[in-house]
XYZ file of C-alpha atoms in Angstrom:
438
model
C 328.405 -56.777 -97.905
C 327.254 -59.817 -97.837
C 324.274 -58.890 -99.175
C 325.275 -56.669 -101.979
C 327.762 -59.670 -103.002
C 325.486 -62.275 -103.300
C 323.360 -60.122 -105.265
C 326.411 -59.105 -107.818
C 327.109 -62.899 -108.539
C 323.392 -63.561 -109.058
C 323.842 -60.522 -111.597
C 327.074 -61.547 -112.917
C 326.036 -65.018 -113.664
C 322.454 -63.335 -115.777
C 324.736 -61.045 -117.773
C 327.070 -64.044 -118.461
C 324.548 -65.324 -120.579
C 323.898 -62.244 -122.399
C 327.639 -62.350 -123.353
C 327.409 -65.463 -124.471
C 324.402 -64.960 -126.710
C 326.245 -61.873 -128.195
C 328.816 -61.359 -131.119
C 332.005 -62.878 -129.733
C 335.143 -61.786 -130.760
C 338.625 -63.277 -130.976
C 339.985 -64.011 -126.931
C 343.119 -61.554 -128.145
C 340.955 -58.633 -128.712
C 339.042 -58.405 -125.514
C 342.140 -58.456 -123.605
C 343.381 -55.626 -126.107
C 340.538 -53.859 -124.934
C 341.350 -54.293 -121.625
C 344.703 -51.698 -122.771
C 345.957 -53.119 -119.944
C 349.187 -50.767 -118.284
C 347.390 -47.763 -119.430
C 345.088 -45.460 -116.699
C 341.345 -45.527 -116.821
C 339.864 -43.199 -117.694
C 335.641 -42.039 -117.619
C 335.459 -42.331 -121.247
C 336.645 -45.642 -121.842
C 335.833 -46.714 -118.260
C 332.841 -48.834 -118.591
C 334.384 -49.800 -122.976
C 336.931 -51.846 -120.676
C 334.390 -52.360 -117.986
C 332.637 -54.272 -120.914
C 335.484 -56.066 -122.638
C 336.749 -57.819 -119.567
C 332.903 -59.230 -118.762
C 332.720 -60.220 -122.513
C 336.297 -62.165 -122.080
C 335.487 -63.680 -118.643
C 332.014 -65.267 -119.578
C 332.700 -66.769 -123.293
C 336.990 -67.525 -122.633
C 337.273 -67.405 -118.835
C 340.602 -67.466 -117.572
C 342.116 -70.665 -118.632
C 345.807 -70.737 -120.234
C 345.698 -66.804 -119.212
C 349.757 -65.874 -117.913
C 349.853 -65.128 -114.373
C 352.174 -61.893 -115.863
C 348.452 -60.898 -117.579
C 346.161 -61.308 -114.754
C 348.232 -58.885 -112.377
C 347.618 -56.465 -114.159
C 343.700 -57.069 -114.948
C 343.811 -57.230 -110.738
C 345.520 -53.348 -111.448
C 342.475 -52.503 -113.993
C 339.926 -54.240 -111.920
C 340.928 -52.062 -108.923
C 341.290 -48.822 -111.016
C 337.767 -49.195 -112.234
C 336.820 -49.783 -108.821
C 337.902 -46.343 -107.605
C 336.228 -44.516 -110.424
C 333.055 -46.452 -109.998
C 332.551 -48.863 -107.326
C 329.566 -50.670 -108.683
C 331.369 -51.299 -111.844
C 334.542 -51.960 -109.718
C 333.116 -54.555 -107.060
C 330.984 -56.527 -110.147
C 334.044 -56.472 -112.068
C 335.964 -58.053 -108.798
C 333.483 -60.650 -108.612
C 332.786 -62.214 -112.316
C 336.502 -62.302 -111.772
C 336.772 -64.010 -109.159
C 334.420 -66.287 -109.881
C 336.180 -67.271 -113.265
C 339.399 -68.623 -111.641
C 337.243 -70.533 -109.519
C 335.466 -72.089 -112.372
C 339.089 -72.772 -113.823
C 339.319 -74.415 -110.964
C 342.598 -71.477 -110.400
C 342.015 -71.572 -106.769
C 344.241 -70.690 -104.795
C 345.192 -67.686 -107.049
C 341.290 -66.730 -106.541
C 342.515 -66.192 -102.907
C 344.880 -64.113 -103.825
C 343.212 -61.624 -105.614
C 340.535 -61.673 -103.729
C 342.386 -60.264 -100.731
C 343.830 -58.148 -103.330
C 340.866 -56.883 -104.700
C 338.264 -56.794 -101.576
C 340.541 -57.000 -98.679
C 338.311 -57.849 -95.866
C 334.986 -59.118 -97.475
C 337.502 -61.039 -100.084
C 336.115 -64.979 -98.121
C 332.527 -63.806 -98.602
C 332.927 -63.899 -102.953
C 335.253 -66.760 -102.303
C 332.392 -68.162 -100.271
C 329.800 -67.415 -103.104
C 331.492 -68.721 -105.670
C 332.835 -72.077 -104.272
C 329.374 -72.807 -103.401
C 328.093 -72.037 -106.888
C 330.435 -73.885 -108.717
C 330.110 -76.746 -106.128
C 326.826 -77.161 -107.203
C 327.321 -77.383 -110.520
C 330.386 -79.607 -110.586
C 330.009 -81.891 -107.656
C 333.191 -83.770 -109.087
C 335.504 -81.418 -107.926
C 334.737 -80.851 -104.680
C 338.009 -83.093 -103.789
C 340.132 -80.257 -105.271
C 338.066 -77.307 -104.110
C 337.997 -79.118 -99.736
C 342.142 -79.257 -100.505
C 342.224 -76.161 -101.964
C 339.928 -74.669 -98.994
C 342.202 -75.610 -96.289
C 345.427 -73.473 -97.492
C 343.141 -70.679 -97.284
C 342.940 -68.643 -93.772
C 339.505 -68.018 -93.296
C 338.186 -65.346 -91.573
C 334.697 -66.383 -90.780
C 332.755 -68.982 -91.302
C 332.322 -71.192 -93.980
C 329.285 -73.496 -92.685
C 326.965 -74.122 -95.638
C 330.738 -74.596 -97.626
C 331.804 -77.448 -95.327
C 327.723 -79.278 -95.497
C 327.967 -78.608 -99.567
C 331.562 -80.288 -99.344
C 330.210 -83.314 -97.046
C 327.818 -84.241 -99.521
C 329.639 -84.807 -102.450
C 333.368 -86.322 -100.677
C 334.075 -89.197 -101.104
C 333.465 -90.963 -97.633
C 336.651 -91.748 -96.719
C 337.545 -87.917 -96.715
C 334.091 -86.894 -94.324
C 336.555 -87.355 -90.887
C 339.142 -85.532 -92.478
C 336.457 -82.660 -93.348
C 334.809 -82.612 -89.494
C 338.323 -82.256 -88.076
C 339.242 -79.034 -90.372
C 335.638 -77.167 -90.263
C 335.788 -77.992 -86.324
C 339.778 -77.525 -85.438
C 340.080 -74.124 -87.375
C 336.033 -73.141 -85.946
C 334.728 -72.389 -89.393
C 331.437 -73.873 -88.549
C 328.620 -72.318 -86.681
C 327.090 -74.714 -84.157
C 323.289 -74.704 -85.974
C 325.623 -75.526 -89.597
C 327.805 -78.481 -86.883
C 324.414 -80.305 -86.001
C 323.344 -79.707 -90.131
C 326.818 -80.912 -90.962
C 326.466 -84.217 -88.507
C 323.364 -85.580 -89.947
C 324.364 -85.352 -93.507
C 327.621 -87.377 -92.187
C 324.853 -89.796 -90.588
C 323.674 -90.029 -94.390
C 326.332 -90.821 -95.629
C 327.809 -93.298 -93.435
C 324.869 -94.741 -91.862
C 327.242 -93.925 -88.225
C 324.828 -93.428 -85.699
C 326.902 -91.717 -83.304
C 327.017 -89.295 -85.639
C 322.907 -88.909 -85.391
C 323.891 -88.180 -81.404
C 325.527 -85.326 -81.850
C 323.498 -84.193 -84.173
C 320.855 -83.883 -81.857
C 322.441 -83.127 -78.947
C 323.961 -79.789 -80.530
C 320.370 -78.998 -82.020
C 318.994 -79.169 -78.318
C 321.153 -75.572 -77.641
C 319.957 -73.733 -80.935
C 316.988 -75.343 -82.514
C 314.311 -78.001 -80.302
C 312.213 -78.634 -82.645
C 314.998 -79.898 -85.248
C 316.743 -81.710 -82.070
C 313.047 -83.664 -81.189
C 312.944 -84.876 -85.079
C 316.611 -86.233 -84.879
C 315.302 -87.480 -81.410
C 312.683 -89.239 -83.339
C 315.054 -90.211 -86.339
C 317.669 -91.362 -83.348
C 314.403 -93.863 -82.004
C 313.394 -95.041 -85.585
C 317.575 -96.809 -86.315
C 317.748 -97.877 -82.648
C 316.745 -100.766 -81.391
C 317.864 -100.404 -77.718
C 315.546 -98.076 -76.419
C 317.669 -98.158 -73.297
C 320.932 -96.533 -75.350
C 318.727 -93.883 -76.633
C 317.253 -92.974 -73.086
C 321.207 -92.430 -72.242
C 321.208 -89.738 -73.816
C 317.943 -87.876 -72.791
C 319.053 -88.796 -69.132
C 321.323 -85.436 -69.280
C 319.102 -82.978 -70.829
C 318.364 -80.131 -68.910
C 316.288 -78.091 -71.884
C 312.694 -77.615 -71.577
C 311.915 -79.358 -74.383
C 312.832 -82.430 -72.213
C 309.473 -83.222 -72.068
C 308.828 -83.350 -75.234
C 311.168 -85.834 -75.910
C 310.397 -87.916 -73.230
C 306.625 -88.358 -74.162
C 308.787 -89.465 -78.130
C 310.243 -91.706 -76.016
C 307.591 -93.319 -73.979
C 305.093 -93.514 -77.182
C 307.979 -95.446 -79.095
C 308.451 -97.918 -76.224
C 304.892 -98.388 -76.134
C 304.392 -98.774 -79.860
C 307.167 -101.484 -79.570
C 304.884 -103.269 -77.047
C 307.897 -102.519 -75.031
C 306.199 -101.919 -71.549
C 308.117 -103.413 -69.110
C 311.031 -100.512 -70.600
C 308.262 -97.549 -70.511
C 307.415 -98.651 -66.833
C 311.155 -99.047 -65.807
C 311.279 -95.363 -67.100
C 308.407 -93.732 -66.012
C 307.601 -95.191 -63.087
C 311.310 -95.762 -61.972
C 313.032 -92.510 -63.139
C 310.842 -90.517 -64.259
C 306.891 -90.020 -63.489
C 307.773 -87.765 -59.937
C 309.171 -85.658 -61.923
C 305.620 -84.769 -63.746
C 303.914 -81.451 -63.111
C 300.199 -82.719 -63.122
C 299.379 -81.059 -66.449
C 302.527 -83.001 -68.051
C 301.781 -85.939 -66.874
C 297.448 -85.338 -68.120
C 299.632 -84.861 -71.497
C 301.375 -87.947 -71.700
C 298.075 -89.436 -70.780
C 296.377 -87.359 -73.701
C 299.347 -88.497 -76.432
C 299.757 -92.465 -74.962
C 295.682 -92.411 -74.506
C 295.059 -90.920 -78.558
C 297.398 -93.826 -80.240
C 297.503 -97.036 -77.896
C 294.862 -96.479 -75.541
C 294.581 -100.007 -74.080
C 298.339 -99.955 -73.554
C 298.528 -96.748 -72.495
C 295.970 -97.504 -69.559
C 297.530 -100.782 -68.696
C 300.867 -98.772 -68.189
C 299.787 -95.402 -66.438
C 297.549 -96.981 -64.265
C 300.483 -98.384 -62.331
C 301.476 -94.707 -62.007
C 301.160 -93.412 -58.626
C 300.135 -89.928 -56.901
C 298.088 -87.041 -58.031
C 300.404 -87.458 -61.582
C 298.949 -91.366 -61.794
C 295.321 -89.585 -61.370
C 295.906 -86.845 -64.683
C 297.767 -89.185 -66.383
C 294.769 -91.321 -66.331
C 292.710 -88.180 -67.115
C 294.476 -87.740 -70.041
C 294.020 -90.727 -71.340
C 290.200 -90.238 -71.248
C 290.391 -86.709 -73.666
C 292.550 -88.353 -76.023
C 291.073 -91.575 -76.825
C 288.090 -92.310 -78.489
C 287.869 -96.552 -77.425
C 284.910 -96.620 -75.507
C 285.705 -99.212 -73.677
C 289.319 -97.665 -72.382
C 287.808 -95.139 -71.769
C 285.063 -96.405 -69.418
C 287.498 -98.592 -67.377
C 290.148 -95.609 -66.966
C 286.434 -93.840 -65.430
C 286.598 -96.444 -62.776
C 290.388 -96.210 -62.390
C 290.117 -92.346 -61.484
C 286.806 -92.922 -59.330
C 288.589 -95.776 -57.083
C 291.786 -93.187 -57.295
C 289.331 -90.625 -55.619
C 288.573 -92.519 -52.931
C 292.318 -91.743 -51.121
C 292.857 -88.329 -52.967
C 293.427 -85.256 -51.038
C 294.060 -82.525 -53.800
C 291.613 -80.472 -55.345
C 288.534 -83.572 -55.932
C 285.861 -80.493 -57.471
C 288.121 -79.590 -60.811
C 288.679 -83.803 -60.770
C 285.046 -84.014 -60.897
C 284.437 -81.349 -63.760
C 286.818 -83.063 -66.338
C 285.615 -86.139 -65.201
C 282.489 -85.261 -66.094
C 283.425 -82.837 -68.905
C 285.215 -86.212 -70.705
C 282.568 -88.304 -69.902
C 279.694 -86.040 -71.767
C 281.910 -85.395 -74.910
C 282.263 -89.302 -75.021
C 278.814 -89.501 -74.466
C 279.338 -91.752 -72.066
C 278.242 -89.518 -69.131
C 275.553 -92.256 -68.232
C 278.521 -94.957 -67.639
C 279.866 -92.636 -65.338
C 276.864 -91.691 -63.272
C 276.383 -96.010 -62.315
C 279.848 -96.297 -61.236
C 279.827 -93.615 -59.247
C 279.361 -94.873 -55.429
C 276.318 -93.954 -53.487
C 278.768 -93.736 -50.231
C 280.998 -91.132 -51.678
C 282.153 -88.167 -50.164
C 281.995 -85.652 -52.995
C 278.219 -87.030 -54.557
C 276.756 -84.248 -53.483
C 279.128 -82.235 -55.637
C 279.426 -84.802 -58.032
C 274.908 -84.817 -58.653
C 275.347 -80.808 -58.913
C 277.965 -80.529 -61.422
C 276.657 -83.298 -63.034
C 272.937 -81.856 -63.513
C 274.496 -78.041 -64.511
C 276.644 -80.078 -67.456
C 273.929 -81.944 -69.154
C 271.702 -79.050 -68.957
C 274.679 -76.534 -70.689
C 276.707 -79.110 -72.811
C 273.013 -81.508 -73.999
C 269.902 -79.778 -72.556
C 267.796 -82.129 -74.814
C 264.844 -84.343 -74.189
C 266.378 -87.651 -74.772
C 269.240 -86.679 -72.232
C 266.334 -86.783 -69.666
C 265.103 -90.228 -71.507
C 268.504 -91.866 -70.529
C 268.331 -90.416 -67.314
C 265.626 -91.727 -66.399
C 265.870 -95.553 -67.482
C 268.945 -95.856 -65.317
C 266.555 -95.906 -62.561
C 269.448 -94.853 -59.728
C 269.305 -92.932 -56.863
C 272.258 -91.058 -58.794
C 270.219 -90.403 -61.886
C 267.558 -89.640 -59.874
C 268.428 -86.906 -58.326
C 270.509 -85.558 -61.008
C 267.034 -85.362 -63.306
C 265.421 -83.582 -60.715
C 268.266 -81.270 -60.505
C 268.631 -80.377 -64.215
C 264.549 -79.808 -63.735
C 264.449 -77.607 -60.913
C 265.460 -74.054 -61.191
C 267.932 -72.028 -63.182
C 271.704 -73.398 -64.155
C 273.607 -72.858 -60.523
C 277.431 -73.384 -62.609
C 277.841 -72.540 -66.460
C 280.923 -71.211 -66.997
C 283.181 -74.413 -65.030
C 284.282 -76.108 -68.742
C 287.907 -75.284 -69.564
C 288.214 -76.341 -73.846
C 292.453 -77.225 -72.640
C 291.732 -80.656 -70.978
C 290.789 -81.813 -74.502
C 294.121 -80.437 -75.658
C 297.473 -79.667 -75.904
C 297.601 -75.908 -74.165
C 299.226 -76.762 -70.901
């Protein structure tokens, strides 16, 4: 029913223009042609239907007495009984005309009489249409609809009213919509955003964020970014984030830390990351955080994340390497990773693979070779992986020349292994190390 009413209203609006372009008779001639009070027969049904639409299109219902309107309602009901589509069309056109004339209480009563349980939809679409063209009537429309006994959600109408009502009435509108449960959660969040834009009251933005978390995570992230952009105190924004339990929380946290780093508020970033959040991250999240910060603020990212302890700190540093294009930062970060490996008890082989892969991506693999300690317990693994990686990913005479010019014991062993035998490891590289596919 909802779709058919909307399409009938659109059809009526199109036909209305056609009627206005045709020859126009005096109003009384159209009313006479309705033959109000007489039974509707198959032969005169369409003629009376056309007369009603001509009357509505050219004159509306202004100054037509209630007694005549009552008989028009009965005529529409009779037309509906004989041809439902014509009756629905006539009913939609009639209610729309009443709304246009701002006879809003009469529109509600007649819509109930004609459409029964579907009356609210007819009113909703008609009110939305009239409001879109006559914004200055928002106050009258709002006053009237508060007297309706709505049976459906009317979120789109409430949001439209919020855009046009005087600011002084916005609180009244919000109370009306929420107290009577006339708005869905998503529309309520949208309403809060409109109220924020109308009033610049940041509390509405906070409310929108909380509601969006349950219904639209993308919009929640969008509003959270807006909240950050208009907030001077990042700690107050973090308080909004602390209680969030949804899966999107990590993405919001990354945005918060990025904003702190952008503002050069490293003390706050360290407080949140080192004291509250860092230990709760997974290694993939830590790496994603490093990648995000490393791609935008490489130097600050290193200053911040080199203090994150444990395995999360190690993977955050790897994230910086996969995100940054700053070679000085990348080289410094590699040295921090190598230093961490001295006491790391996890999967060293995986770390080495990623470290070597990113050094080749940035073309600083020779710097990595020079930084590797000669007494590292994993040196044999490093030499094997590096030689295979250079053969697979580089494989040129220039690579061999660069290795020879390094002139260190490690570079010599890597070069020898490159030249001897076939590739031993050729499927170890994982492209997700350099992407957000975590």
